[in-house]
Tab-separated table of C-alpha atoms and ligand atoms in Angstrom:
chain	number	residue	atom	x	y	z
A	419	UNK	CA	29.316	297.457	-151.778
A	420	UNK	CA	30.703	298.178	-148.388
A	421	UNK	CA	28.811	299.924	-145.663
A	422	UNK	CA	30.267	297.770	-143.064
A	423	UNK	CA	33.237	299.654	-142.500
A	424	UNK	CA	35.660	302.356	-143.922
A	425	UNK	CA	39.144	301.584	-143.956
A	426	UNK	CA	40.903	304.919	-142.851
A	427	UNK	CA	44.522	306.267	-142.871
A	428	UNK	CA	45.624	306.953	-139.265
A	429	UNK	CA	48.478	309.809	-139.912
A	430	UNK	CA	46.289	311.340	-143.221
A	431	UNK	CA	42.924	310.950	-142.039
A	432	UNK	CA	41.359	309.859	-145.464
A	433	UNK	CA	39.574	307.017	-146.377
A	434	UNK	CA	41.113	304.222	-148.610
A	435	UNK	CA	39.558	301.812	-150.744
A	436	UNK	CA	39.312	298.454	-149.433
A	437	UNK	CA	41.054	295.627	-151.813
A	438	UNK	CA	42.578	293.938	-148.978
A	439	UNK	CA	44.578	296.966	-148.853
A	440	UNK	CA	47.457	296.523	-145.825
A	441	UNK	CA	48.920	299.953	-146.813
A	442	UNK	CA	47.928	303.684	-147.278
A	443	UNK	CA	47.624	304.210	-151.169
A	444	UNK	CA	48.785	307.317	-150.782
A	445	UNK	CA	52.565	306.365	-149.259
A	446	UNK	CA	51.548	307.032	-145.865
A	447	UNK	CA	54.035	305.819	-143.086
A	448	UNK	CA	50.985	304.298	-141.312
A	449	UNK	CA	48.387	301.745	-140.284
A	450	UNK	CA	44.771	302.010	-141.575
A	451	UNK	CA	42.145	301.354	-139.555
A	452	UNK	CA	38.653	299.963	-139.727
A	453	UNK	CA	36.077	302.667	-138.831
A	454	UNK	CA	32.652	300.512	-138.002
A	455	UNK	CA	29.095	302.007	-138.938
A	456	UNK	CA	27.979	300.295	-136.194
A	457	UNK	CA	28.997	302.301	-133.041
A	458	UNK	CA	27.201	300.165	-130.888
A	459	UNK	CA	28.720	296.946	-130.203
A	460	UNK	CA	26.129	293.854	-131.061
A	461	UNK	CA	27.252	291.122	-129.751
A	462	UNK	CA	25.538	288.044	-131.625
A	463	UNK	CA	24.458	284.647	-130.213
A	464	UNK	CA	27.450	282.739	-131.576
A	465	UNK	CA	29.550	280.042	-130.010
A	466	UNK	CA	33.450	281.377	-130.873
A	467	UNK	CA	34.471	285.015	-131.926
A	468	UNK	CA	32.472	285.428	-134.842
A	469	UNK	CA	30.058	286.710	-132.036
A	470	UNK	CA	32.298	290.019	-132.170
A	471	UNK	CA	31.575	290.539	-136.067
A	472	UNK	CA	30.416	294.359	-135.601
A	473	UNK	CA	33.730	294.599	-135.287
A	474	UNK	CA	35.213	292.612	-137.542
A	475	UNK	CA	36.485	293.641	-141.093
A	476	UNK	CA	34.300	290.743	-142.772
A	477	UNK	CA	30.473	290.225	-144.162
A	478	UNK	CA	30.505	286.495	-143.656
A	479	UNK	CA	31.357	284.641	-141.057
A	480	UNK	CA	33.403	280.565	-140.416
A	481	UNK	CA	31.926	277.579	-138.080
A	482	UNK	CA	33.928	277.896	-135.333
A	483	UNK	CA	33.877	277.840	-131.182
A	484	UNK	CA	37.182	279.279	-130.831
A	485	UNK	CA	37.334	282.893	-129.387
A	486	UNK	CA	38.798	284.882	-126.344
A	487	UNK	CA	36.990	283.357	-122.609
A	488	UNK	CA	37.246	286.045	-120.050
A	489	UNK	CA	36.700	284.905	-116.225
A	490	UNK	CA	37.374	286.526	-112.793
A	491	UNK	CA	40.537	285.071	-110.567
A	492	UNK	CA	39.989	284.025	-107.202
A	493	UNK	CA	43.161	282.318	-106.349
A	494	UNK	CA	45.818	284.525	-108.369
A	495	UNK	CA	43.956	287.363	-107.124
A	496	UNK	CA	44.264	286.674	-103.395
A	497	UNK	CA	47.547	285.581	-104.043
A	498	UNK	CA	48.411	288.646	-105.792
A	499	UNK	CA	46.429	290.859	-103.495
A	500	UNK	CA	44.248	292.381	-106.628
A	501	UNK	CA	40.423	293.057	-105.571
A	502	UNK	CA	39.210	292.923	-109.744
A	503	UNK	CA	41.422	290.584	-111.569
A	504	UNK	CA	40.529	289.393	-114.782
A	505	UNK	CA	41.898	286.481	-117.074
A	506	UNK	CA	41.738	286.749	-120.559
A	507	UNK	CA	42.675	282.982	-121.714
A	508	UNK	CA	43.557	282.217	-125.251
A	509	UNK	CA	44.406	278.642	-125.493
A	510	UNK	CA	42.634	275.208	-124.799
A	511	UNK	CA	40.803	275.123	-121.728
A	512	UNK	CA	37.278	273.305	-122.008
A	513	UNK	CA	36.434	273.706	-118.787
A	514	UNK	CA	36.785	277.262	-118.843
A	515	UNK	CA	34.763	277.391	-122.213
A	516	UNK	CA	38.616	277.570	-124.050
A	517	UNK	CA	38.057	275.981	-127.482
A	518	UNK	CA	41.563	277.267	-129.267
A	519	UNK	CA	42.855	274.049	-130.360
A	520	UNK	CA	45.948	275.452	-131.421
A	521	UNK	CA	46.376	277.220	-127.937
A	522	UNK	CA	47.317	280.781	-128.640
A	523	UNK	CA	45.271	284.146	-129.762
A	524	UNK	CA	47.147	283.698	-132.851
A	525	UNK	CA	43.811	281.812	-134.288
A	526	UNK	CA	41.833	285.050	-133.596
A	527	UNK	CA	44.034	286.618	-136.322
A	528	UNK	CA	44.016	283.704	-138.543
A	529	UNK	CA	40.426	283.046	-138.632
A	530	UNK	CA	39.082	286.846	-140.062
A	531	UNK	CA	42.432	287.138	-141.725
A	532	UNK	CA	41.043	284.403	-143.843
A	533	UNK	CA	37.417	285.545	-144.402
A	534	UNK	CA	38.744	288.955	-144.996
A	535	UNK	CA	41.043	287.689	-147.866
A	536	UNK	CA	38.100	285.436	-149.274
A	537	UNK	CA	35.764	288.420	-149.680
A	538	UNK	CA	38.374	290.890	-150.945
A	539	UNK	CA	40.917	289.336	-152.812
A	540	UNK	CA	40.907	285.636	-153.406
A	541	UNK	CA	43.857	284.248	-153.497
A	542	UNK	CA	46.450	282.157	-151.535
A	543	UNK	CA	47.701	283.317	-148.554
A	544	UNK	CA	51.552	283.626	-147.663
A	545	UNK	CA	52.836	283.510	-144.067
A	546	UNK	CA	55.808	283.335	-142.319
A	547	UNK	CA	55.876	282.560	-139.021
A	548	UNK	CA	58.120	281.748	-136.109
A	549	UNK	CA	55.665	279.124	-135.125
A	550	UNK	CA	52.433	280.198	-133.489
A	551	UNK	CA	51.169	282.045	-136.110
A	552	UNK	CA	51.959	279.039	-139.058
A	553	UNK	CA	50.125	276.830	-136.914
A	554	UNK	CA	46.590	279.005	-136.400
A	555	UNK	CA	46.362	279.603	-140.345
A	556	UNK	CA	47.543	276.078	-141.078
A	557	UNK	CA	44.176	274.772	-138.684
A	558	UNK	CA	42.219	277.440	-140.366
A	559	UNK	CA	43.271	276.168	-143.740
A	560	UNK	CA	42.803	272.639	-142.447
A	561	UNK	CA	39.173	273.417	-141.306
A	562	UNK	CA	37.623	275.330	-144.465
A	563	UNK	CA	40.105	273.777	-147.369
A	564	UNK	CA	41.217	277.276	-147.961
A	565	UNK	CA	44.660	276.857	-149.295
A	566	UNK	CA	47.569	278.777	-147.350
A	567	UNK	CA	51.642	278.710	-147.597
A	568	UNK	CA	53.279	278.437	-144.554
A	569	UNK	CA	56.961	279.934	-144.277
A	570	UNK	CA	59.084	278.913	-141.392
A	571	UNK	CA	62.843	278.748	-140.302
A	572	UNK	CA	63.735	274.970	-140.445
A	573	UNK	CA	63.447	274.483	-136.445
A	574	UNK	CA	60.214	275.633	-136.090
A	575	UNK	CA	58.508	273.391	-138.054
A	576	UNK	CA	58.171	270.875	-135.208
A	577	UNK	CA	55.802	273.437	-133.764
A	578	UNK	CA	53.272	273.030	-136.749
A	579	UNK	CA	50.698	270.923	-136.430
A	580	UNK	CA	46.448	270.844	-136.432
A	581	UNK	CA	44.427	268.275	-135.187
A	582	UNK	CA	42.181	267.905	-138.734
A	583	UNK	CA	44.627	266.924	-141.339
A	584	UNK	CA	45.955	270.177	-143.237
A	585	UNK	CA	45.180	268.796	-146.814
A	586	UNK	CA	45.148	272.165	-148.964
A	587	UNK	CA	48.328	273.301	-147.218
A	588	UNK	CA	52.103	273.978	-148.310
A	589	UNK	CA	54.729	274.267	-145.870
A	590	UNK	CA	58.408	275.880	-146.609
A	591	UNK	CA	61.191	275.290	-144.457
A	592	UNK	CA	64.108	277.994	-144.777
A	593	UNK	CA	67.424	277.063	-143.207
A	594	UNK	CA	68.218	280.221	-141.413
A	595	UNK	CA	65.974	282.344	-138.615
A	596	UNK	CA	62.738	283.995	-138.833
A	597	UNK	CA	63.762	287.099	-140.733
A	598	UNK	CA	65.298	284.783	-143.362
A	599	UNK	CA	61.507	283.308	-143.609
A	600	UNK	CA	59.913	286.443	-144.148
A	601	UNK	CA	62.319	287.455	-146.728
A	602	UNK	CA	61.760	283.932	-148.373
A	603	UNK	CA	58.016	284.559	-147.730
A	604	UNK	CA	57.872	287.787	-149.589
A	605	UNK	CA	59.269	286.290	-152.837
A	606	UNK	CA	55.988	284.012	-153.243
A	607	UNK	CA	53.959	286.963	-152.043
A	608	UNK	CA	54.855	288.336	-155.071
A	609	UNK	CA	53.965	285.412	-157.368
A	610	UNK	CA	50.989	286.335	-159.346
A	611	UNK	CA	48.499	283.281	-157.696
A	612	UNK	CA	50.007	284.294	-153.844
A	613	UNK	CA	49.267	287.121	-151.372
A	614	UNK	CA	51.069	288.227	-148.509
A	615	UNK	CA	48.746	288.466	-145.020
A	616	UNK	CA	50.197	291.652	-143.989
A	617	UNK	CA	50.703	290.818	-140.283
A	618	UNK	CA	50.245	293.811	-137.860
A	619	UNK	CA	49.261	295.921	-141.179
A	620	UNK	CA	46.248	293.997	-142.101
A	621	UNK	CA	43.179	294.893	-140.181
A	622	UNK	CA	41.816	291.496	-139.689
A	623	UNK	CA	44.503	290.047	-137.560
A	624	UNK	CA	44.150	293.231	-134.867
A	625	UNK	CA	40.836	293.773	-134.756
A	626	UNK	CA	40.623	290.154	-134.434
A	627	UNK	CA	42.824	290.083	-131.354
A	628	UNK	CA	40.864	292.879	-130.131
A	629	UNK	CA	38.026	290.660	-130.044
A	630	UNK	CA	39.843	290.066	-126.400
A	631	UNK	CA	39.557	293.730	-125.265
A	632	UNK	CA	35.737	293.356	-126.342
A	633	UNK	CA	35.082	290.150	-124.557
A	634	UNK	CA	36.452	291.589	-121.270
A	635	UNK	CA	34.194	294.451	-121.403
A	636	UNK	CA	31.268	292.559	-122.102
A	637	UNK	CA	32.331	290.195	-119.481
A	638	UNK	CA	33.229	292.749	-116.388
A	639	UNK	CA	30.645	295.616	-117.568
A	640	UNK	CA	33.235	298.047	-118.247
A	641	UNK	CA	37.008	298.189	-119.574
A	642	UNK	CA	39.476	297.344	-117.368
A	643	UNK	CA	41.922	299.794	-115.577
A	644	UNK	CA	44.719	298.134	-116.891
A	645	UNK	CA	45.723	295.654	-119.461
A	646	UNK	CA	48.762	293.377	-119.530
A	647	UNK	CA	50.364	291.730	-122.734
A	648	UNK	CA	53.391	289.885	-123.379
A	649	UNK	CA	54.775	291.536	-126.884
A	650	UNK	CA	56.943	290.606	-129.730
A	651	UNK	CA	55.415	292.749	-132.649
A	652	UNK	CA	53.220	294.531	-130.443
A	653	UNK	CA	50.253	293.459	-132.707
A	654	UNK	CA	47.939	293.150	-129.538
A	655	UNK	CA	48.773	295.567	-127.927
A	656	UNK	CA	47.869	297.947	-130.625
A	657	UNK	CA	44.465	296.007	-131.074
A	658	UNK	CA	43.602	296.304	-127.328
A	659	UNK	CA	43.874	300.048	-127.396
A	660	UNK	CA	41.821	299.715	-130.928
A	661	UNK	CA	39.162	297.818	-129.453
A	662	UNK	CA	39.301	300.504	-126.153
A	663	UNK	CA	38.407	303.217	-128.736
A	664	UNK	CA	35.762	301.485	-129.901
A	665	UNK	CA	34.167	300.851	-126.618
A	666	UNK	CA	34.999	304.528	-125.662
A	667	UNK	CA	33.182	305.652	-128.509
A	668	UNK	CA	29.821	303.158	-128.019
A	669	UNK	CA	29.229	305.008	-124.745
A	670	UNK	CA	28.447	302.032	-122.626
A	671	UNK	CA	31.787	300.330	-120.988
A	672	UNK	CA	33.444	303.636	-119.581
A	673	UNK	CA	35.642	306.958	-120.902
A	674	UNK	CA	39.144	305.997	-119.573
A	675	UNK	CA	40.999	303.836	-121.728
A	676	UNK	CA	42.944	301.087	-120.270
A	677	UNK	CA	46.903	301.904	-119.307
A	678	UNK	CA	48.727	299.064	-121.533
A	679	UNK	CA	51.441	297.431	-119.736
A	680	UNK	CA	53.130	295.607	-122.283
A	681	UNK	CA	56.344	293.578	-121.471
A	682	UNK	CA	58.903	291.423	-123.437
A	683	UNK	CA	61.549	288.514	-122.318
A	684	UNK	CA	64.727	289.774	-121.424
A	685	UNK	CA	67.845	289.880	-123.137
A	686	UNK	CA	65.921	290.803	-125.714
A	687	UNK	CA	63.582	293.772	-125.101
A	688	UNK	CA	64.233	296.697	-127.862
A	689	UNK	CA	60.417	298.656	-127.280
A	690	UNK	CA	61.385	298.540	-123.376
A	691	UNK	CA	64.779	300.109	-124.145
A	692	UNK	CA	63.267	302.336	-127.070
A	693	UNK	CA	60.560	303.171	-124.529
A	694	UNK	CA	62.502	303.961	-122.020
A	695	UNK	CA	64.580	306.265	-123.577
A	696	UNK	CA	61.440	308.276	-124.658
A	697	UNK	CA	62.379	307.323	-128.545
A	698	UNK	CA	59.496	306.751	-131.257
A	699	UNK	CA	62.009	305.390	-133.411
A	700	UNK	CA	63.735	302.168	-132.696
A	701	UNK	CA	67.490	302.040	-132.724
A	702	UNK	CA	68.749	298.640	-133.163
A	703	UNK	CA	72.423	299.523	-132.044
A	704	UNK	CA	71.199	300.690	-128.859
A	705	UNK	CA	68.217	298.280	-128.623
A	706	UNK	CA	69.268	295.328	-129.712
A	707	UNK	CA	72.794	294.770	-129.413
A	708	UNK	CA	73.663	291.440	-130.299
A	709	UNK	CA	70.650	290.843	-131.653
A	710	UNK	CA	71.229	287.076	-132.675
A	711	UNK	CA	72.795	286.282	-129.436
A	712	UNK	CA	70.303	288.119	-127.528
A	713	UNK	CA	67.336	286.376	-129.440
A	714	UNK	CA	68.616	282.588	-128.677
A	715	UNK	CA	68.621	283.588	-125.152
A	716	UNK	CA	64.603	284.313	-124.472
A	717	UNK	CA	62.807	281.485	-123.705
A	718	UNK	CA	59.424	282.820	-125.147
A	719	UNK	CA	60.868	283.507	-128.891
A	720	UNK	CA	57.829	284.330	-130.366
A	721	UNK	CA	58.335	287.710	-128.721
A	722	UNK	CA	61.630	288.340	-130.431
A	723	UNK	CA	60.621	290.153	-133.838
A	724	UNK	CA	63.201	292.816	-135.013
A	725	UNK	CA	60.930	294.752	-137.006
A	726	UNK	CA	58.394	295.195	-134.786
A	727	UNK	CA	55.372	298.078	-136.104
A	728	UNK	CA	56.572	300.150	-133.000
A	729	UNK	CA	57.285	303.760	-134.984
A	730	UNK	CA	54.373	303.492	-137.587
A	731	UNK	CA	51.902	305.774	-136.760
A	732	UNK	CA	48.588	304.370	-135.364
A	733	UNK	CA	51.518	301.718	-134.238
A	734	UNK	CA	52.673	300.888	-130.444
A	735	UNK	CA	54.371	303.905	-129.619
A	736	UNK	CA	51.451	305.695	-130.029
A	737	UNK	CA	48.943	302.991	-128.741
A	738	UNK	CA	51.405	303.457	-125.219
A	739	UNK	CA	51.082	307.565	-125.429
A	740	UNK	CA	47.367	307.701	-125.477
A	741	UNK	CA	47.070	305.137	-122.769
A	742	UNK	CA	49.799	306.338	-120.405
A	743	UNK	CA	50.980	302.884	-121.321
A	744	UNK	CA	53.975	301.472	-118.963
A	745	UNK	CA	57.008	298.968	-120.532
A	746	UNK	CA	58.423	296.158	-118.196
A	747	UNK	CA	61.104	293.582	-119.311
A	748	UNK	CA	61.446	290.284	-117.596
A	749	UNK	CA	63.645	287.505	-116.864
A	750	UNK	CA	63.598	283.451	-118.216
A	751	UNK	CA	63.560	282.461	-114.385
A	752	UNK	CA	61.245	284.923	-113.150
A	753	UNK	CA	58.807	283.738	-116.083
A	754	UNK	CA	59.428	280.610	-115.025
A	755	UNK	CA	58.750	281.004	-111.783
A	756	UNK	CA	55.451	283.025	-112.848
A	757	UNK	CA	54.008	280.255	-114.849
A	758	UNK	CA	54.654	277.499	-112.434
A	759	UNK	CA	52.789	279.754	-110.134
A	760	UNK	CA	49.829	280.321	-112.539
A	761	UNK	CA	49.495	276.669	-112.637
A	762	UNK	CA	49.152	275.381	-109.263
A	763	UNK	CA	46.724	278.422	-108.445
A	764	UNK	CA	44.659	278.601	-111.749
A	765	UNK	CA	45.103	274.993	-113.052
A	766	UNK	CA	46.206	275.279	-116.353
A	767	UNK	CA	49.933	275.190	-118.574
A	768	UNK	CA	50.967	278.687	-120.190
A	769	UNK	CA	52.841	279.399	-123.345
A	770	UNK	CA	55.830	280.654	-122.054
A	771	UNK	CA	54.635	284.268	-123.378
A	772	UNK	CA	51.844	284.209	-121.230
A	773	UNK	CA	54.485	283.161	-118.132
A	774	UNK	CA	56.566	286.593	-119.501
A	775	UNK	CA	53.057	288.138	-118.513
A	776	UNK	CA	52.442	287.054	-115.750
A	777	UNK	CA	56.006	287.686	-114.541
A	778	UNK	CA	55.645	291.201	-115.464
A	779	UNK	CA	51.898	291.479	-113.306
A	780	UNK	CA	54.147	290.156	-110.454
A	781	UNK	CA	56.348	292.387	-111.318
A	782	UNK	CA	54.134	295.840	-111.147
A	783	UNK	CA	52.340	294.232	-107.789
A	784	UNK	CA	55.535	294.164	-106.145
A	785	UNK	CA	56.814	297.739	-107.268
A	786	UNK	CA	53.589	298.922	-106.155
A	787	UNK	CA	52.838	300.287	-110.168
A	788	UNK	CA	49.064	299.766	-109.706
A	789	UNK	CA	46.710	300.412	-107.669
A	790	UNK	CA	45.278	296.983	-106.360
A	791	UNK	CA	41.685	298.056	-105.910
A	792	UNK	CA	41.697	298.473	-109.795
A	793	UNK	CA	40.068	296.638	-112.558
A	794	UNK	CA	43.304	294.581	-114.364
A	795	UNK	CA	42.957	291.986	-117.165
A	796	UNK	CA	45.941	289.404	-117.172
A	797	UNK	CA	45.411	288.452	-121.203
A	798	UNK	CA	46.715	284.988	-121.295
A	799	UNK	CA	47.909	284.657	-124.744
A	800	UNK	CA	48.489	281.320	-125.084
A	801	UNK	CA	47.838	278.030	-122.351
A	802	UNK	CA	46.045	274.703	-122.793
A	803	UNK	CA	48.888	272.576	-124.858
A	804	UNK	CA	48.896	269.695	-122.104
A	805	UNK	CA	45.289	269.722	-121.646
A	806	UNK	CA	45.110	269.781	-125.472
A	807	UNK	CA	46.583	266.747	-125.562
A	808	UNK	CA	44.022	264.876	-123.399
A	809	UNK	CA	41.199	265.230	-125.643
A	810	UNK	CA	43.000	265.455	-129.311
A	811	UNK	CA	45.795	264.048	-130.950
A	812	UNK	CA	48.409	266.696	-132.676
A	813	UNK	CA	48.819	265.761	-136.598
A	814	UNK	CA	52.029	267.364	-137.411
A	815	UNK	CA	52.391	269.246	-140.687
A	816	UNK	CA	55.389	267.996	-142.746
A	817	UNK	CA	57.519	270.375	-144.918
A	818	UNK	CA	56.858	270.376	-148.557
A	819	UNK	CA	59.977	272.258	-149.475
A	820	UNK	CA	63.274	273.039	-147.751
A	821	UNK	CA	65.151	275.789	-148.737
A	822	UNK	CA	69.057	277.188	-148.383
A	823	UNK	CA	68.828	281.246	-146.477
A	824	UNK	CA	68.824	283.715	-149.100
A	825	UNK	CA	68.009	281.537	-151.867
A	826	UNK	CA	65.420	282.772	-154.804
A	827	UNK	CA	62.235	281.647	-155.682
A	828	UNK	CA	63.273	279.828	-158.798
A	829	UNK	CA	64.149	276.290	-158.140
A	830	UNK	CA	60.985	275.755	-156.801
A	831	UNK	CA	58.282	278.476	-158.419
A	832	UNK	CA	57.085	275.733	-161.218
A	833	UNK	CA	56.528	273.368	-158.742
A	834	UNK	CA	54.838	275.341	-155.566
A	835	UNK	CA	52.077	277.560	-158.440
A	836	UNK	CA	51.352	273.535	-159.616
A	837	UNK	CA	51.313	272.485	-155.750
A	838	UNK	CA	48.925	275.334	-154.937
A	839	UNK	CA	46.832	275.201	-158.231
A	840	UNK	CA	45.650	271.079	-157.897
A	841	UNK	CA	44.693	272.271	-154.052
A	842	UNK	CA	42.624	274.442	-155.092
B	584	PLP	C1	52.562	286.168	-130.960
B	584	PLP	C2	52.364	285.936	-129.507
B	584	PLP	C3	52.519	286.979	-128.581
B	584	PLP	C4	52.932	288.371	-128.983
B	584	PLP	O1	51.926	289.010	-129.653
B	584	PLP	P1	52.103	290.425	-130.370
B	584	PLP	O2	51.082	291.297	-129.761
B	584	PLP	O3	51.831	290.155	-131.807
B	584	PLP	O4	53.465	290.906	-130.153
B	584	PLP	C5	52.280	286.720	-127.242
B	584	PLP	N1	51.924	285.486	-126.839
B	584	PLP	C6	51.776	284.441	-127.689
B	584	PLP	C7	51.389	283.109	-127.155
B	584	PLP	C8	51.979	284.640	-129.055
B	584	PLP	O5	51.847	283.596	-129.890
């Protein structure tokens, strides 16, 4: 039995059943959602972001301290000239009560996306990742001995790594880019032991981001005005406006939903163009021209997905419609710039995605595209890898398999199912 939540069908309106479902049974182009009995948020005395679970497609819930920390600026603010400006960090930060030892919001997907999957379909989890993402389920796996396969392209897999050894884990390298992996990572999705995770489609990785959105509120008193993101699949961006309906609905943090400003790294910026052109659909001729060439460009690659959930309903498009959301692109040098500034004035290291976002909050100060007496949260997606590295050692995760581009499952099905089975 369920009462917890109905999982509903954004463009139909009816209610699905809940088997891990990532897809409306009835052929829907669209995202379900999680509609929460509880329309009051709770939120319980818990260290990490299990504190959030009202809002959380799961029953049970994992040890852990990692979750979204939400603080006020002082010196970016003055800097900036921004009366209410609000950090969201995601990352490793002690100090600052940051306990995401793989240092990106990427573990607030992973760790629900696992409970979720343990209550509703048991089974092993597939992912393919460009990096970030592999290495938050990979810790997850590493922490509870739930078994997960990890699919990356061959030069990200010196980005995996956990600091408890990642015993019940299975890592496969494909020799070609990221879409190559999630091709190779649909094949053993569709092994009979395997399951695929379902990335912006699954309900426990947003409304597990979300858990940002909900922090902040609970943190300033209210929603913010505004909300800033650095996007690749949009993912977050479609959870913060999630989470804003939520909080809409429970009556207590305010009626106006936060304006998303959501940016990506130049060259490659398709939902800018696509925005900007007024399109819902995305056209990758006009786009992303060049797509490959454009993509080795961008120094923050893990916002360079070419499939990004932008059209879907219940998707970004329409997260930036109801929000009067706004679409900024920037430069590798102005990120730069932007997260050598964060630094000195905040005093920690940024993923470069987080430096894209703080470019583009540069950006809209300048341009004069807020109002500066407004409420803004900066969300800081990822930070915290050289302070990381002062308290724990990285133990990096080795590939079990390496595999041509566009190869089959075959050569190494018999030996992954065994692999898999004497982990579990
Ligand atoms: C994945 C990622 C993003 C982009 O998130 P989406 O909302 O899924 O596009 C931004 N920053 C970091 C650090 C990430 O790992």
């Amino acid at each position: 039995m369920n009462n917890k939540y109905t999982l509903r069908c954004v463009l139909g309106g009816e209610a699905v059943a809940e088997h891990y479902t990532t897809a409306c049974t009835n052929g829907h182009a669209s995202l379900l959602r999680a509609e929460y009995t509880a329309k009051q948020l709770t939120v319980r005395e818990l260290p990490g972001m299990f504190r959030f679970s009202d809002w959380l497609p799961v029953h049970g819930t994992l040890a852990t301290e990692a979750g979204p920390v939400c603080f006020r600026s002082l010196a970016l603010a003055r800097e900036l000239g921004l009366d209410n400006l609000y950090i969201g960090f995601n990352g490793y930060w002690p100090e600052r009560g940051g306990r995401i030892t793989t240092c990106s919001f990427k573990e607030l997907e992973a760790l629900p996306t696992v409970v979720r999957m343990r209550e509703q379909k048991p089974a092993t989890l597939v992912i393919a990742s460009a990096g970030n993402t592999g290495r938050a389920f990979l810790q997850v796996s590493a922490m509870t001995g739930i078994p997960v396969v990890v699919v990356v392209p061959e030069r990200a897999v010196n980005r995996l790594w956990t600091t408890v050894p990642a015993e019940n884990s299975c890592v496969i390298a494909v020799k070609g880019d990221y879409t190559d992996a999630i091709r190779f990572g649909r094949e053993v999705s569709a092994l009979p032991e395997f399951l695929e995770e379902g990335g912006a489609r699954n309900i426990a990785r947003r409304d597990g981001m979300g858990t940002v959105m909900l922090d902040a509120a609970v943190t300033i008193g209210h929603m913010p005005d505004y909300y800033f993101q650095a996007i690749g699949s949009g993912t977050g961006g479609i959870a913060a406006w999630e989470a804003s309906l939520r909080l809409r609905a429970d009556g207590r943090f305010g009626s106006r939903l936060p304006v998303l400003h959501l940016c990506q790294n130049l060259p490659f910026a398709p939902m800018v163009h696509a925005w900007h052109a007024g399109r819902r659909n995305l056209v990758p001729e006009a786009d992303m021209p060049d797509a490959e060439d454009a993509i080795s460009h961008v120094a923050a690659d893990v916002l360079t997905n070419r499939e990004p959930p932008y059209s879907i309903a219940g998707g970004v498009f329409d997260a930036l419609t109801d929000t009067g959301g706004v679409m900024s692109a920037v430069t590798n040098e102005e990120a730069r710039n932007a997260g050598t500034l964060f630094e000195d004035l905040e005093g920690i290291d940024l993923d470069p995605a987080a430096a894209v976002c703080t470019a583009s909050l540069l950006q809209a100060c300048e341009t004069w595209k807020i109002d500066r007496k407004k409420t803004v949260l900066l969300n800081i997606t990822g930070g915290g890898y050289r302070r990381l590295q002062e308290d724990l050692a990285r133990i990096p995760v080795q590939a079990s398999f390496t595999v041509p581009a566009g190869t089959g499952i075959e050569n190494i099905r018999k030996e992954l199912v065994k692999m898999v089975r004497t982990s579990v």
